[in-house]
Tab-separated table of C-alpha atoms in Angstrom:
chain	number	residue	atom	x	y	z
A	1	UNK	CA	0.000	0.000	0.000
A	2	UNK	CA	1.337	3.392	-0.961
A	3	UNK	CA	1.328	6.043	1.685
A	4	UNK	CA	-1.265	8.754	1.242
A	5	UNK	CA	-1.132	12.381	2.346
A	6	UNK	CA	-3.872	14.467	3.913
A	7	UNK	CA	-3.060	18.141	3.326
A	8	UNK	CA	-4.633	20.966	5.329
A	9	UNK	CA	-4.278	23.784	2.776
A	10	UNK	CA	-4.898	26.982	4.728
A	11	UNK	CA	-4.900	29.968	2.356
A	12	UNK	CA	-2.695	28.166	-0.190
A	13	UNK	CA	-3.921	27.439	-3.716
A	14	UNK	CA	-5.822	24.168	-3.989
A	15	UNK	CA	-3.453	22.474	-6.389
A	16	UNK	CA	-4.062	18.735	-6.670
A	17	UNK	CA	-1.023	16.663	-5.765
A	18	UNK	CA	-0.490	12.999	-6.651
A	19	UNK	CA	-1.090	10.491	-3.824
A	20	UNK	CA	-2.703	13.161	-1.678
A	21	UNK	CA	-6.087	14.473	-0.630
A	22	UNK	CA	-6.995	17.848	0.755
A	23	UNK	CA	-8.333	17.788	4.279
A	24	UNK	CA	-10.893	20.573	4.423
A	25	UNK	CA	-11.534	22.150	7.858
A	26	UNK	CA	-15.321	22.308	7.988
A	27	UNK	CA	-16.744	25.768	8.513
A	28	UNK	CA	-18.325	26.240	11.967
A	29	UNK	CA	-16.845	22.945	13.164
A	30	UNK	CA	-13.109	23.611	12.916
A	31	UNK	CA	-11.078	26.034	14.985
A	32	UNK	CA	-7.787	27.855	14.386
A	33	UNK	CA	-6.920	26.091	11.128
A	34	UNK	CA	-6.809	29.141	8.865
A	35	UNK	CA	-9.336	29.028	6.045
A	36	UNK	CA	-12.406	26.888	6.660
A	37	UNK	CA	-14.694	25.506	3.973
A	38	UNK	CA	-18.449	25.112	3.678
A	39	UNK	CA	-19.870	22.091	1.905
A	40	UNK	CA	-20.663	24.356	-1.045
A	41	UNK	CA	-16.934	25.053	-1.460
A	42	UNK	CA	-15.601	21.505	-1.473
A	43	UNK	CA	-15.811	18.913	-4.265
A	44	UNK	CA	-17.566	15.596	-3.988
A	45	UNK	CA	-15.823	12.717	-2.260
A	46	UNK	CA	-13.686	14.950	-0.010
A	47	UNK	CA	-12.092	14.549	3.391
A	48	UNK	CA	-13.345	16.992	6.025
A	49	UNK	CA	-11.791	17.936	9.359
A	50	UNK	CA	-13.707	18.613	12.564
A	51	UNK	CA	-11.369	19.529	15.441
A	52	UNK	CA	-13.764	21.377	17.723
A	53	UNK	CA	-15.155	19.917	20.936
A	54	UNK	CA	-18.874	20.238	20.309
A	55	UNK	CA	-21.853	21.272	22.414
A	56	UNK	CA	-25.181	19.460	22.081
A	57	UNK	CA	-26.518	22.157	19.743
A	58	UNK	CA	-23.391	21.839	17.605
A	59	UNK	CA	-23.959	18.086	17.305
A	60	UNK	CA	-27.517	18.687	16.076
A	61	UNK	CA	-26.318	21.230	13.522
A	62	UNK	CA	-23.551	18.891	12.368
A	63	UNK	CA	-26.043	16.058	11.981
A	64	UNK	CA	-28.166	18.241	9.712
A	65	UNK	CA	-25.137	19.364	7.649
A	66	UNK	CA	-23.814	15.834	7.166
A	67	UNK	CA	-27.205	14.369	6.279
A	68	UNK	CA	-27.647	16.960	3.523
A	69	UNK	CA	-24.163	16.498	2.052
A	70	UNK	CA	-23.484	12.778	2.119
A	71	UNK	CA	-22.120	12.775	-1.425
A	72	UNK	CA	-19.475	15.348	-0.503
A	73	UNK	CA	-17.825	13.191	2.154
A	74	UNK	CA	-15.260	10.465	1.592
A	75	UNK	CA	-13.786	10.592	5.068
A	76	UNK	CA	-14.010	12.562	8.307
A	77	UNK	CA	-11.077	13.377	10.579
A	78	UNK	CA	-12.500	14.238	13.982
A	79	UNK	CA	-11.634	14.709	17.650
A	80	UNK	CA	-14.982	14.803	19.433
A	81	UNK	CA	-16.336	11.263	19.853
A	82	UNK	CA	-19.826	12.696	19.411
A	83	UNK	CA	-19.006	12.867	15.700
A	84	UNK	CA	-18.657	9.092	15.684
A	85	UNK	CA	-22.162	8.766	17.103
A	86	UNK	CA	-23.525	11.088	14.393
A	87	UNK	CA	-21.851	8.964	11.704
A	88	UNK	CA	-23.476	5.854	13.176
A	89	UNK	CA	-26.913	7.464	13.503
A	90	UNK	CA	-26.871	8.670	9.886
A	91	UNK	CA	-25.339	5.392	8.676
A	92	UNK	CA	-22.759	7.365	6.693
A	93	UNK	CA	-20.543	5.251	4.460
A	94	UNK	CA	-17.431	7.308	5.160
A	95	UNK	CA	-13.935	6.633	6.382
A	96	UNK	CA	-13.745	7.330	10.104
A	97	UNK	CA	-10.370	8.847	11.092
A	98	UNK	CA	-9.900	9.727	14.763
A	99	UNK	CA	-7.361	12.392	15.735
A	100	UNK	CA	-7.247	12.915	19.488
A	101	UNK	CA	-4.425	15.431	19.573
A	102	UNK	CA	-2.772	14.178	22.777
A	103	UNK	CA	-4.664	11.051	23.836
A	104	UNK	CA	-3.390	8.238	21.592
A	105	UNK	CA	0.089	7.593	22.939
A	106	UNK	CA	0.143	3.830	23.487
A	107	UNK	CA	-0.679	0.668	21.556
A	108	UNK	CA	-3.359	-0.183	24.139
A	109	UNK	CA	-5.197	3.094	23.554
A	110	UNK	CA	-4.701	2.888	19.788
A	111	UNK	CA	-6.038	-0.651	19.467
A	112	UNK	CA	-9.022	0.135	21.679
A	113	UNK	CA	-10.081	3.022	19.449
A	114	UNK	CA	-9.390	1.025	16.283
A	115	UNK	CA	-12.291	-1.231	17.241
A	116	UNK	CA	-14.599	1.713	16.449
A	117	UNK	CA	-12.847	3.659	13.674
A	118	UNK	CA	-11.127	2.817	10.397
A	119	UNK	CA	-7.849	4.466	11.340
A	120	UNK	CA	-6.455	7.242	13.516
A	121	UNK	CA	-3.658	9.787	13.651
A	122	UNK	CA	-1.131	8.990	16.374
A	123	UNK	CA	-0.369	11.705	18.930
A	124	UNK	CA	2.990	13.470	18.660
A	125	UNK	CA	3.772	13.389	22.383
A	126	UNK	CA	6.019	10.313	22.199
A	127	UNK	CA	9.544	9.473	21.077
A	128	UNK	CA	10.611	8.007	17.754
A	129	UNK	CA	11.157	4.589	19.337
A	130	UNK	CA	7.707	4.703	20.937
A	131	UNK	CA	6.090	5.673	17.619
A	132	UNK	CA	7.724	2.709	15.876
A	133	UNK	CA	6.612	0.402	18.683
A	134	UNK	CA	2.994	1.540	18.387
A	135	UNK	CA	3.082	1.163	14.583
A	136	UNK	CA	4.320	-2.414	14.973
A	137	UNK	CA	1.641	-3.325	17.536
A	138	UNK	CA	-1.403	-1.589	16.020
A	139	UNK	CA	-4.176	-3.887	14.810
A	140	UNK	CA	-4.726	-1.772	11.669
A	141	UNK	CA	-2.547	0.706	9.753
A	142	UNK	CA	-2.629	4.078	11.494
A	143	UNK	CA	-1.605	7.576	10.441
A	144	UNK	CA	1.087	9.993	11.523
A	145	UNK	CA	1.220	13.780	11.737
A	146	UNK	CA	4.228	14.458	9.510
A	147	UNK	CA	4.575	18.241	9.213
A	148	UNK	CA	3.153	21.410	10.688
A	149	UNK	CA	3.040	23.527	13.836
A	150	UNK	CA	2.130	21.123	16.623
A	151	UNK	CA	-0.843	22.171	18.780
A	152	UNK	CA	0.070	22.028	22.470
A	153	UNK	CA	-2.943	23.512	24.234
A	154	UNK	CA	-6.523	24.462	23.443
A	155	UNK	CA	-8.823	26.732	25.432
A	156	UNK	CA	-12.395	27.688	24.665
A	157	UNK	CA	-11.591	31.136	26.045
A	158	UNK	CA	-10.505	34.023	23.790
A	159	UNK	CA	-7.183	34.432	25.576
A	160	UNK	CA	-5.558	36.877	23.149
A	161	UNK	CA	-8.566	39.184	23.252
A	162	UNK	CA	-8.715	39.072	27.053
A	163	UNK	CA	-4.956	39.718	27.330
A	164	UNK	CA	-5.079	42.613	24.878
A	165	UNK	CA	-8.023	44.254	26.618
A	166	UNK	CA	-6.366	43.951	30.048
A	167	UNK	CA	-3.146	45.604	28.870
A	168	UNK	CA	-4.844	48.030	26.448
A	169	UNK	CA	-3.072	46.558	23.431
A	170	UNK	CA	-4.126	45.849	19.872
A	171	UNK	CA	-6.011	42.612	19.338
A	172	UNK	CA	-4.253	40.435	16.734
A	173	UNK	CA	-5.738	37.005	16.152
A	174	UNK	CA	-2.291	35.432	16.117
A	175	UNK	CA	0.657	36.365	18.309
A	176	UNK	CA	4.122	34.990	19.133
A	177	UNK	CA	4.653	34.677	22.896
A	178	UNK	CA	7.557	33.447	25.022
A	179	UNK	CA	7.304	31.476	28.256
A	180	UNK	CA	9.612	33.242	30.720
A	181	UNK	CA	11.110	30.275	32.594
A	182	UNK	CA	12.003	27.982	29.694
A	183	UNK	CA	12.288	30.632	26.990
A	184	UNK	CA	10.049	28.442	24.809
A	185	UNK	CA	8.153	30.346	22.114
A	186	UNK	CA	4.552	29.604	21.143
A	187	UNK	CA	2.423	30.792	18.267
A	188	UNK	CA	-0.943	31.650	19.790
A	189	UNK	CA	-3.951	31.647	17.483
A	190	UNK	CA	-7.488	32.727	18.315
A	191	UNK	CA	-10.871	32.655	16.613
A	192	UNK	CA	-14.480	32.769	17.771
A	193	UNK	CA	-14.258	29.213	19.115
A	194	UNK	CA	-11.225	29.685	21.347
A	195	UNK	CA	-7.436	29.746	21.447
A	196	UNK	CA	-4.742	27.263	20.438
A	197	UNK	CA	-1.074	27.381	21.434
A	198	UNK	CA	1.136	26.026	18.632
A	199	UNK	CA	4.854	25.380	18.591
A	200	UNK	CA	6.514	28.420	17.038
A	201	UNK	CA	8.495	26.107	14.749
A	202	UNK	CA	6.935	23.577	12.362
A	203	UNK	CA	7.482	19.926	13.214
A	204	UNK	CA	9.372	17.838	10.636
A	205	UNK	CA	8.621	14.131	11.021
A	206	UNK	CA	10.267	12.797	7.889
A	207	UNK	CA	12.002	10.098	9.949
A	208	UNK	CA	8.847	8.079	9.243
A	209	UNK	CA	8.491	8.610	5.502
A	210	UNK	CA	9.305	4.970	4.735
A	211	UNK	CA	6.879	3.534	7.279
A	212	UNK	CA	3.681	1.899	6.050
A	213	UNK	CA	0.869	3.972	7.453
A	214	UNK	CA	-2.727	4.776	6.528
A	215	UNK	CA	-2.089	8.506	6.099
A	216	UNK	CA	0.499	11.175	6.602
A	217	UNK	CA	-1.147	14.360	7.894
A	218	UNK	CA	0.505	17.581	6.689
A	219	UNK	CA	-0.763	20.893	8.072
A	220	UNK	CA	0.138	23.894	5.912
A	221	UNK	CA	-2.361	26.356	7.316
A	222	UNK	CA	0.416	28.456	8.897
A	223	UNK	CA	2.756	28.126	5.900
A	224	UNK	CA	2.858	30.086	2.649
A	225	UNK	CA	3.417	27.651	-0.224
A	226	UNK	CA	3.660	28.866	-3.824
A	227	UNK	CA	3.221	25.411	-5.373
A	228	UNK	CA	1.773	22.542	-3.368
A	229	UNK	CA	3.133	19.966	-5.831
A	230	UNK	CA	6.669	21.385	-5.719
A	231	UNK	CA	6.624	21.687	-1.949
A	232	UNK	CA	5.488	18.101	-1.434
A	233	UNK	CA	8.008	16.765	-3.953
A	234	UNK	CA	10.861	18.566	-2.179
A	235	UNK	CA	9.506	17.448	1.186
A	236	UNK	CA	9.304	13.775	0.226
A	237	UNK	CA	12.794	13.968	-1.316
A	238	UNK	CA	14.005	15.269	2.057
A	239	UNK	CA	15.140	18.664	0.892
A	240	UNK	CA	16.433	20.444	4.022
A	241	UNK	CA	13.902	22.652	5.763
A	242	UNK	CA	15.346	25.386	8.011
A	243	UNK	CA	13.860	26.383	11.345
A	244	UNK	CA	11.936	23.225	12.149
A	245	UNK	CA	11.643	21.107	15.288
A	246	UNK	CA	11.759	17.389	16.081
A	247	UNK	CA	9.484	18.014	19.068
A	248	UNK	CA	9.513	14.896	21.278
A	249	UNK	CA	11.118	12.410	18.884
A	250	UNK	CA	14.364	12.425	20.883
A	251	UNK	CA	13.061	13.074	24.399
A	252	UNK	CA	10.252	11.791	26.564
A	253	UNK	CA	7.588	14.335	27.359
A	254	UNK	CA	6.500	12.747	30.668
A	255	UNK	CA	8.681	12.423	33.762
A	256	UNK	CA	7.407	10.088	36.466
A	257	UNK	CA	6.928	11.990	39.719
A	258	UNK	CA	7.762	10.542	43.137
A	259	UNK	CA	4.815	9.384	45.288
A	260	UNK	CA	3.156	12.083	47.351
A	261	UNK	CA	5.178	12.784	50.472
A	262	UNK	CA	7.933	10.372	49.417
A	263	UNK	CA	11.023	10.128	47.315
A	264	UNK	CA	11.650	8.317	44.105
């Protein structure tokens, strides 16, 4: 099986690229992913992305939207498990792709969710060795996030707006901030649905290009790309990309703490 790419385009030109599909953030159901798309704007047999955590009224609205546009959907990448229930209720014949940004970090978790979905995107909070271990133990082929600014935190609150109002500053919808203790920089993005903290540098996961996976997810919504085809060709051929990060590939993100009141 050849590897396939799911490309989040952002404001870039929708230029079809071989062995890839655009992943369209669905308008009103996706947050902080640049340009979003209504069903009227996407072609038939498309992949759509829903990354919001949904209220009950949102679920009802989504159910109505999906029922009226069944022919537009080939697959759905989603985070809220309520979306899975909507797919079941409507008996949609679509590919179910789960992407829990930080929750799928072990083969046990992965294989549990694979009983209910067709595939999933593995979280990026684990090392290279751990990724390879999960790939080897998964009951079905799974996907990997291969490139883009990694999301670290999501809040429903409009944090940039609140900050700007408190300090009487302008209100940009995207701002670079630095954490004082570590010196770590974050790209903070806000829209009407809340705020996401991204890594200031894009993640480059091309260590895994030769692995057999269901999909490689590439997020270009914060990148300006003149030609999608040229960019992907250079990327796959491992042309050097400056100012990127390996994130947690070489270091564990979790340190085991000593028991309360004791020592390790």
